[in-house]
């Protein structure tokens, strides 16, 4: 066995028990991802001290949306499944965290462990919904798959209105959230604490997704996306892989919805309409499908778009009724126009364009002569 191990490359030496190749790069990839997450966390803390409270709230909202866009880019970009119902999955997580926090408050329970427990419950409930939808989606292709997820996007918010005794109808539910810990000081800004909480949850989700993408599960996702017949011949269970991808994406969408509910301290059906599902899909396409950095660009666009539309309507001299109607429809028009421009100029999205520019700059760098 020692002679065999010596004959193999260091990254593909045989495991002494199973006799299978061991990829030594997995450990180094995990360490690299941990280093990136820690650096991003330190940067986030530093930025939270240097910007005003409203910007902290905006960054926290970007982090919440990033959970949803990252999961959707794994589902659509890596596994090839089109979903128009991620807004409904976010609503599932949001209502779950609202019900849990309200139940804790009614019982007079306090403690820093309650919010993580509510977030975990939101993930579990969304995973259950995602598993049911994923099993149905694994049997469908093309427009039929899009139709099923579209129905989910319409039905789930409608349930909140139908069962108004539990979900309080259109008014929605409040989300009681405890103030920052006293150890941070009596005057610690609440928006900074929100950014820390959402940033920590999002960075943990991104760390898990990044390692999943680089693992054998990520390779099976891409194999099923590229050619289902070839993947099946290679021994991959296609339906099981598609359900797994949907469940992972649903978990991150539920976490994103729960974080949004915590930030707004309320949840209502209007916040998770079909428009949100369309925005999420367009955001990941514009940012760059199949790349977590592309999901980041998409999340930034989701937060920046309302401010942009408000600024545009303020620049125009319009009556209040026309301005309100324009502000309600302008985001979708801007998203659609941006999507057309990106698909023509940069089919790989914003991240793909930046990657091409980076490679072009490196190619133009003069090489040293020996």
Tab-separated table of C-alpha atoms in Angstrom:
chain	number	residue	atom	x	y	z
A	1	UNK	CA	0.000	0.000	0.000
A	2	UNK	CA	2.856	2.414	0.809
A	3	UNK	CA	4.408	1.795	-2.626
A	4	UNK	CA	1.055	2.496	-4.271
A	5	UNK	CA	0.620	5.700	-2.280
A	6	UNK	CA	4.099	6.844	-3.261
A	7	UNK	CA	3.326	6.273	-6.942
A	8	UNK	CA	0.252	8.486	-6.861
A	9	UNK	CA	0.311	12.303	-6.975
A	10	UNK	CA	0.098	13.935	-3.529
A	11	UNK	CA	-3.418	15.323	-4.199
A	12	UNK	CA	-4.811	11.956	-5.270
A	13	UNK	CA	-3.269	9.487	-2.821
A	14	UNK	CA	-5.412	6.518	-1.856
A	15	UNK	CA	-7.290	6.403	1.381
A	16	UNK	CA	-5.935	3.512	3.440
A	17	UNK	CA	-9.378	2.266	4.449
A	18	UNK	CA	-11.566	2.786	1.394
A	19	UNK	CA	-8.954	2.638	-1.344
A	20	UNK	CA	-10.512	5.680	-3.053
A	21	UNK	CA	-8.705	8.813	-4.232
A	22	UNK	CA	-8.595	11.550	-1.620
A	23	UNK	CA	-8.666	15.133	-2.865
A	24	UNK	CA	-6.161	16.990	-0.703
A	25	UNK	CA	-7.328	20.301	-2.175
A	26	UNK	CA	-10.600	20.204	-0.198
A	27	UNK	CA	-8.871	21.130	3.063
A	28	UNK	CA	-6.998	24.028	1.499
A	29	UNK	CA	-10.209	25.258	-0.168
A	30	UNK	CA	-12.026	25.211	3.173
A	31	UNK	CA	-9.231	27.174	4.823
A	32	UNK	CA	-9.265	29.688	1.992
A	33	UNK	CA	-13.015	30.146	2.278
A	34	UNK	CA	-12.713	30.564	6.060
A	35	UNK	CA	-10.036	33.222	5.570
A	36	UNK	CA	-12.224	35.104	3.089
A	37	UNK	CA	-15.242	34.959	5.414
A	38	UNK	CA	-13.210	36.182	8.393
A	39	UNK	CA	-11.743	39.022	6.327
A	40	UNK	CA	-15.217	39.974	5.089
A	41	UNK	CA	-16.541	39.918	8.654
A	42	UNK	CA	-13.771	42.199	9.912
A	43	UNK	CA	-14.340	44.544	6.977
A	44	UNK	CA	-18.067	44.608	7.727
A	45	UNK	CA	-17.432	45.527	11.359
A	46	UNK	CA	-15.038	48.286	10.335
A	47	UNK	CA	-17.497	49.681	7.799
A	48	UNK	CA	-20.337	49.623	10.348
A	49	UNK	CA	-18.393	52.103	12.505
A	50	UNK	CA	-17.617	54.456	9.632
A	51	UNK	CA	-21.056	54.931	8.018
A	52	UNK	CA	-24.296	56.452	9.229
A	53	UNK	CA	-27.115	54.282	10.674
A	54	UNK	CA	-29.216	54.347	7.501
A	55	UNK	CA	-26.312	52.961	5.459
A	56	UNK	CA	-25.875	50.213	8.036
A	57	UNK	CA	-29.517	49.320	7.560
A	58	UNK	CA	-29.061	49.253	3.778
A	59	UNK	CA	-26.017	46.992	4.086
A	60	UNK	CA	-28.001	44.693	6.370
A	61	UNK	CA	-30.760	44.553	3.747
A	62	UNK	CA	-28.175	43.686	1.080
A	63	UNK	CA	-26.965	40.835	3.311
A	64	UNK	CA	-30.518	39.527	3.713
A	65	UNK	CA	-31.179	39.604	-0.023
A	66	UNK	CA	-27.782	37.995	-0.643
A	67	UNK	CA	-28.953	34.843	1.146
A	68	UNK	CA	-31.825	34.494	-1.336
A	69	UNK	CA	-29.848	35.417	-4.462
A	70	UNK	CA	-26.965	33.108	-3.525
A	71	UNK	CA	-29.316	30.145	-3.145
A	72	UNK	CA	-31.121	30.999	-6.368
A	73	UNK	CA	-27.886	31.245	-8.337
A	74	UNK	CA	-26.945	27.773	-7.077
A	75	UNK	CA	-30.319	26.398	-8.159
A	76	UNK	CA	-30.568	28.125	-11.546
A	77	UNK	CA	-26.940	28.768	-12.413
A	78	UNK	CA	-25.382	25.512	-11.219
A	79	UNK	CA	-28.258	23.048	-11.460
A	80	UNK	CA	-30.262	24.543	-14.337
A	81	UNK	CA	-33.656	24.700	-12.584
A	82	UNK	CA	-35.728	27.817	-13.202
A	83	UNK	CA	-37.618	29.070	-10.154
A	84	UNK	CA	-40.169	31.872	-10.115
A	85	UNK	CA	-41.271	31.165	-6.553
A	86	UNK	CA	-38.388	32.184	-4.329
A	87	UNK	CA	-40.358	35.143	-3.034
A	88	UNK	CA	-42.828	32.651	-1.565
A	89	UNK	CA	-39.990	30.706	0.074
A	90	UNK	CA	-38.750	33.938	1.611
A	91	UNK	CA	-42.286	34.573	2.877
A	92	UNK	CA	-42.293	31.128	4.521
A	93	UNK	CA	-39.134	31.948	6.465
A	94	UNK	CA	-40.374	35.433	7.346
A	95	UNK	CA	-43.709	34.261	8.745
A	96	UNK	CA	-42.031	31.435	10.649
A	97	UNK	CA	-39.630	33.787	12.428
A	98	UNK	CA	-42.536	36.179	13.144
A	99	UNK	CA	-44.634	33.419	14.729
A	100	UNK	CA	-41.698	32.126	16.764
A	101	UNK	CA	-40.644	35.549	18.048
A	102	UNK	CA	-44.246	36.421	18.914
A	103	UNK	CA	-44.666	33.143	20.807
A	104	UNK	CA	-41.462	33.776	22.756
A	105	UNK	CA	-42.560	37.329	23.605
A	106	UNK	CA	-46.016	36.185	24.733
A	107	UNK	CA	-44.414	33.726	27.132
A	108	UNK	CA	-42.049	36.365	28.497
A	109	UNK	CA	-38.980	34.488	27.300
A	110	UNK	CA	-35.789	36.488	26.823
A	111	UNK	CA	-32.230	35.669	25.876
A	112	UNK	CA	-29.761	35.965	23.048
A	113	UNK	CA	-30.450	32.392	21.935
A	114	UNK	CA	-34.080	33.060	20.944
A	115	UNK	CA	-33.352	34.799	17.627
A	116	UNK	CA	-30.953	32.086	16.382
A	117	UNK	CA	-33.570	29.510	17.362
A	118	UNK	CA	-36.240	31.376	15.386
A	119	UNK	CA	-33.927	31.639	12.376
A	120	UNK	CA	-33.234	27.902	12.587
A	121	UNK	CA	-36.980	27.209	12.712
A	122	UNK	CA	-37.450	29.414	9.641
A	123	UNK	CA	-34.819	27.408	7.763
A	124	UNK	CA	-36.396	24.086	8.778
A	125	UNK	CA	-39.895	25.138	7.714
A	126	UNK	CA	-38.634	26.464	4.374
A	127	UNK	CA	-36.647	23.284	3.794
A	128	UNK	CA	-39.864	21.285	4.278
A	129	UNK	CA	-41.722	23.449	1.763
A	130	UNK	CA	-38.764	23.357	-0.616
A	131	UNK	CA	-38.588	19.571	-0.417
A	132	UNK	CA	-42.249	19.241	-1.396
A	133	UNK	CA	-41.885	21.699	-4.278
A	134	UNK	CA	-38.546	20.163	-5.271
A	135	UNK	CA	-40.013	16.659	-5.570
A	136	UNK	CA	-42.677	18.000	-7.915
A	137	UNK	CA	-40.167	20.151	-9.794
A	138	UNK	CA	-37.834	17.192	-10.365
A	139	UNK	CA	-40.503	15.600	-12.585
A	140	UNK	CA	-40.987	18.706	-14.735
A	141	UNK	CA	-38.957	20.567	-17.313
A	142	UNK	CA	-38.987	23.929	-19.052
A	143	UNK	CA	-42.185	25.968	-18.872
A	144	UNK	CA	-43.931	23.356	-16.725
A	145	UNK	CA	-41.288	23.778	-14.017
A	146	UNK	CA	-41.613	27.556	-14.240
A	147	UNK	CA	-45.391	27.204	-13.999
A	148	UNK	CA	-45.227	25.182	-10.773
A	149	UNK	CA	-42.892	27.637	-9.064
A	150	UNK	CA	-45.022	30.507	-10.353
A	151	UNK	CA	-48.070	28.924	-8.726
A	152	UNK	CA	-46.142	28.674	-5.457
A	153	UNK	CA	-45.280	32.377	-5.671
A	154	UNK	CA	-48.977	33.209	-5.996
A	155	UNK	CA	-50.439	30.697	-3.535
A	156	UNK	CA	-48.178	31.150	-0.504
A	157	UNK	CA	-48.816	34.899	0.019
A	158	UNK	CA	-52.527	34.272	-0.599
A	159	UNK	CA	-52.573	31.774	2.286
A	160	UNK	CA	-51.619	34.584	4.656
A	161	UNK	CA	-54.775	36.423	3.623
A	162	UNK	CA	-56.986	33.339	3.691
A	163	UNK	CA	-55.935	32.261	7.193
A	164	UNK	CA	-56.087	35.727	8.671
A	165	UNK	CA	-56.713	34.349	12.140
A	166	UNK	CA	-53.120	33.065	12.215
A	167	UNK	CA	-51.309	35.439	9.872
A	168	UNK	CA	-53.431	38.584	10.444
A	169	UNK	CA	-54.331	38.989	6.766
A	170	UNK	CA	-53.021	41.965	4.808
A	171	UNK	CA	-51.893	43.720	7.986
A	172	UNK	CA	-49.337	41.037	8.648
A	173	UNK	CA	-47.504	40.243	11.873
A	174	UNK	CA	-45.034	42.126	13.991
A	175	UNK	CA	-41.632	40.635	14.752
A	176	UNK	CA	-40.522	41.398	18.330
A	177	UNK	CA	-36.731	41.639	18.454
A	178	UNK	CA	-34.640	42.262	21.548
A	179	UNK	CA	-32.297	45.281	21.658
A	180	UNK	CA	-28.528	44.878	21.358
A	181	UNK	CA	-26.799	43.216	24.330
A	182	UNK	CA	-25.999	45.536	27.229
A	183	UNK	CA	-22.372	44.459	27.003
A	184	UNK	CA	-22.089	46.594	23.838
A	185	UNK	CA	-23.071	49.714	25.743
A	186	UNK	CA	-26.350	51.522	26.458
A	187	UNK	CA	-26.087	53.720	23.363
A	188	UNK	CA	-25.009	51.117	20.825
A	189	UNK	CA	-26.766	51.897	17.486
A	190	UNK	CA	-29.510	49.419	16.725
A	191	UNK	CA	-28.824	49.551	12.964
A	192	UNK	CA	-25.219	48.519	13.558
A	193	UNK	CA	-26.423	45.563	15.604
A	194	UNK	CA	-28.798	44.617	12.777
A	195	UNK	CA	-25.894	44.664	10.330
A	196	UNK	CA	-23.812	42.453	12.583
A	197	UNK	CA	-26.587	39.883	12.985
A	198	UNK	CA	-27.529	39.709	9.298
A	199	UNK	CA	-23.896	39.839	8.211
A	200	UNK	CA	-22.917	36.930	10.462
A	201	UNK	CA	-25.834	34.788	9.274
A	202	UNK	CA	-25.168	35.605	5.621
A	203	UNK	CA	-21.430	34.955	5.822
A	204	UNK	CA	-22.104	31.577	7.443
A	205	UNK	CA	-24.561	30.711	4.659
A	206	UNK	CA	-22.075	31.809	1.991
A	207	UNK	CA	-19.328	29.731	3.595
A	208	UNK	CA	-21.513	26.626	3.447
A	209	UNK	CA	-22.591	27.333	-0.131
A	210	UNK	CA	-19.039	27.980	-1.307
A	211	UNK	CA	-17.847	24.665	0.115
A	212	UNK	CA	-20.893	22.890	-1.309
A	213	UNK	CA	-20.130	24.253	-4.775
A	214	UNK	CA	-16.532	23.024	-4.584
A	215	UNK	CA	-17.531	19.588	-3.262
A	216	UNK	CA	-18.692	16.553	-5.192
A	217	UNK	CA	-22.269	17.750	-4.752
A	218	UNK	CA	-21.422	20.893	-6.675
A	219	UNK	CA	-19.900	18.792	-9.440
A	220	UNK	CA	-23.047	16.668	-9.658
A	221	UNK	CA	-25.134	19.855	-9.821
A	222	UNK	CA	-23.144	21.026	-12.835
A	223	UNK	CA	-23.209	17.589	-14.451
A	224	UNK	CA	-27.016	17.448	-14.263
A	225	UNK	CA	-27.255	20.998	-15.597
A	226	UNK	CA	-25.006	20.295	-18.583
A	227	UNK	CA	-26.484	16.949	-19.672
A	228	UNK	CA	-28.981	14.908	-17.693
A	229	UNK	CA	-28.568	11.814	-19.917
A	230	UNK	CA	-24.784	11.805	-19.525
A	231	UNK	CA	-25.116	12.383	-15.778
A	232	UNK	CA	-27.526	9.454	-15.491
A	233	UNK	CA	-25.140	7.223	-17.447
A	234	UNK	CA	-22.354	8.285	-15.087
A	235	UNK	CA	-24.355	6.936	-12.144
A	236	UNK	CA	-25.792	10.215	-10.846
A	237	UNK	CA	-29.335	10.112	-9.500
A	238	UNK	CA	-30.718	13.097	-11.410
A	239	UNK	CA	-34.004	13.535	-9.544
A	240	UNK	CA	-32.325	13.264	-6.141
A	241	UNK	CA	-29.713	15.829	-7.187
A	242	UNK	CA	-32.379	18.269	-8.356
A	243	UNK	CA	-34.358	17.901	-5.129
A	244	UNK	CA	-31.180	18.477	-3.111
A	245	UNK	CA	-30.405	21.637	-5.081
A	246	UNK	CA	-33.934	22.929	-4.531
A	247	UNK	CA	-33.783	22.193	-0.804
A	248	UNK	CA	-30.461	24.009	-0.416
A	249	UNK	CA	-31.783	26.984	-2.349
A	250	UNK	CA	-34.996	26.997	-0.302
A	251	UNK	CA	-33.027	26.981	2.966
A	252	UNK	CA	-31.063	30.090	2.018
A	253	UNK	CA	-34.212	31.800	0.703
A	254	UNK	CA	-35.975	31.106	4.002
A	255	UNK	CA	-33.017	32.521	5.920
A	256	UNK	CA	-33.075	35.632	3.726
A	257	UNK	CA	-36.795	36.138	4.288
A	258	UNK	CA	-36.397	35.660	8.038
A	259	UNK	CA	-33.601	38.235	8.156
A	260	UNK	CA	-35.721	40.716	6.191
A	261	UNK	CA	-38.537	40.231	8.693
A	262	UNK	CA	-36.132	40.834	11.577
A	263	UNK	CA	-34.858	44.014	9.919
A	264	UNK	CA	-38.333	45.396	9.210
A	265	UNK	CA	-39.719	43.987	12.502
A	266	UNK	CA	-42.884	43.124	10.586
A	267	UNK	CA	-44.032	40.824	7.795
A	268	UNK	CA	-46.967	41.102	5.402
A	269	UNK	CA	-48.052	39.377	2.165
A	270	UNK	CA	-47.399	42.501	0.089
A	271	UNK	CA	-43.683	42.344	0.861
A	272	UNK	CA	-43.344	38.923	-0.836
A	273	UNK	CA	-45.419	39.293	-3.965
A	274	UNK	CA	-44.765	37.765	-7.370
A	275	UNK	CA	-42.803	40.893	-8.288
A	276	UNK	CA	-40.172	40.002	-5.690
A	277	UNK	CA	-39.695	36.555	-7.245
A	278	UNK	CA	-39.195	38.146	-10.663
A	279	UNK	CA	-36.767	40.678	-9.199
A	280	UNK	CA	-34.726	37.906	-7.562
A	281	UNK	CA	-34.430	35.966	-10.807
A	282	UNK	CA	-33.482	39.037	-12.827
A	283	UNK	CA	-30.992	40.083	-10.148
A	284	UNK	CA	-29.040	36.807	-10.301
A	285	UNK	CA	-29.033	36.894	-14.117
A	286	UNK	CA	-27.767	40.475	-14.168
A	287	UNK	CA	-25.192	39.761	-11.465
A	288	UNK	CA	-23.940	36.567	-13.112
A	289	UNK	CA	-25.470	33.102	-12.945
A	290	UNK	CA	-23.495	30.386	-11.215
A	291	UNK	CA	-21.257	32.793	-9.252
A	292	UNK	CA	-21.714	33.777	-5.629
A	293	UNK	CA	-20.069	37.119	-6.403
A	294	UNK	CA	-22.726	37.597	-9.078
A	295	UNK	CA	-25.363	37.015	-6.398
A	296	UNK	CA	-23.753	39.845	-4.416
A	297	UNK	CA	-24.114	42.257	-7.341
A	298	UNK	CA	-27.738	41.206	-7.696
A	299	UNK	CA	-28.440	41.842	-4.006
A	300	UNK	CA	-26.865	45.291	-4.231
A	301	UNK	CA	-29.071	46.060	-7.228
A	302	UNK	CA	-32.195	44.978	-5.332
A	303	UNK	CA	-31.440	47.476	-2.558
A	304	UNK	CA	-30.223	50.310	-4.801
A	305	UNK	CA	-33.176	50.140	-7.189
A	306	UNK	CA	-35.825	51.707	-4.882
A	307	UNK	CA	-33.545	54.669	-4.170
A	308	UNK	CA	-32.884	55.076	-7.873
A	309	UNK	CA	-36.563	55.076	-8.809
A	310	UNK	CA	-37.381	57.532	-6.013
A	311	UNK	CA	-34.655	59.876	-7.253
A	312	UNK	CA	-35.938	59.645	-10.833
A	313	UNK	CA	-39.524	60.453	-9.852
A	314	UNK	CA	-38.343	63.416	-7.770
A	315	UNK	CA	-36.481	64.818	-10.783
A	316	UNK	CA	-39.664	64.790	-12.885
A	317	UNK	CA	-42.457	67.316	-12.436
A	318	UNK	CA	-45.518	65.098	-12.118
A	319	UNK	CA	-48.766	65.044	-10.247
A	320	UNK	CA	-48.793	62.966	-7.046
A	321	UNK	CA	-51.017	60.275	-8.585
A	322	UNK	CA	-48.832	59.881	-11.684
A	323	UNK	CA	-45.647	59.959	-9.605
A	324	UNK	CA	-46.980	57.206	-7.329
A	325	UNK	CA	-47.988	55.054	-10.295
A	326	UNK	CA	-44.630	55.629	-11.988
A	327	UNK	CA	-42.680	54.819	-8.857
A	328	UNK	CA	-44.612	51.561	-8.516
A	329	UNK	CA	-43.916	50.382	-12.078
A	330	UNK	CA	-40.531	51.975	-12.730
A	331	UNK	CA	-38.424	49.364	-10.835
A	332	UNK	CA	-39.685	46.532	-13.039
A	333	UNK	CA	-39.053	48.608	-16.175
A	334	UNK	CA	-35.503	49.470	-15.055
A	335	UNK	CA	-34.812	45.831	-14.209
A	336	UNK	CA	-36.094	44.699	-17.598
A	337	UNK	CA	-34.073	47.312	-19.476
A	338	UNK	CA	-30.952	46.470	-17.481
A	339	UNK	CA	-31.470	42.768	-18.166
A	340	UNK	CA	-31.693	43.394	-21.937
A	341	UNK	CA	-28.556	45.540	-21.933
A	342	UNK	CA	-26.592	43.023	-19.847
A	343	UNK	CA	-27.639	40.072	-22.003
A	344	UNK	CA	-26.473	41.927	-25.132
A	345	UNK	CA	-23.280	43.477	-23.788
A	346	UNK	CA	-22.262	40.939	-21.125
A	347	UNK	CA	-24.029	37.545	-21.330
A	348	UNK	CA	-22.111	36.402	-18.249
A	349	UNK	CA	-23.574	39.203	-16.132
A	350	UNK	CA	-21.754	41.894	-14.213
A	351	UNK	CA	-19.317	39.433	-12.638
A	352	UNK	CA	-18.606	37.834	-15.997
A	353	UNK	CA	-17.828	41.258	-17.469
A	354	UNK	CA	-15.491	42.084	-14.589
A	355	UNK	CA	-13.733	38.725	-14.978
A	356	UNK	CA	-13.212	39.345	-18.695
A	357	UNK	CA	-11.831	42.806	-18.013
A	358	UNK	CA	-9.466	41.377	-15.404
A	359	UNK	CA	-8.177	38.717	-17.791
A	360	UNK	CA	-7.726	41.323	-20.514
A	361	UNK	CA	-5.665	43.541	-18.206
A	362	UNK	CA	-3.498	40.601	-17.156
A	363	UNK	CA	-2.982	39.614	-20.789
A	364	UNK	CA	-1.756	43.101	-21.651
A	365	UNK	CA	0.752	43.160	-18.801
A	366	UNK	CA	4.261	42.902	-20.294
A	367	UNK	CA	6.146	39.743	-19.396
A	368	UNK	CA	9.712	39.842	-18.131
A	369	UNK	CA	12.389	38.481	-20.362
A	370	UNK	CA	14.771	36.016	-18.853
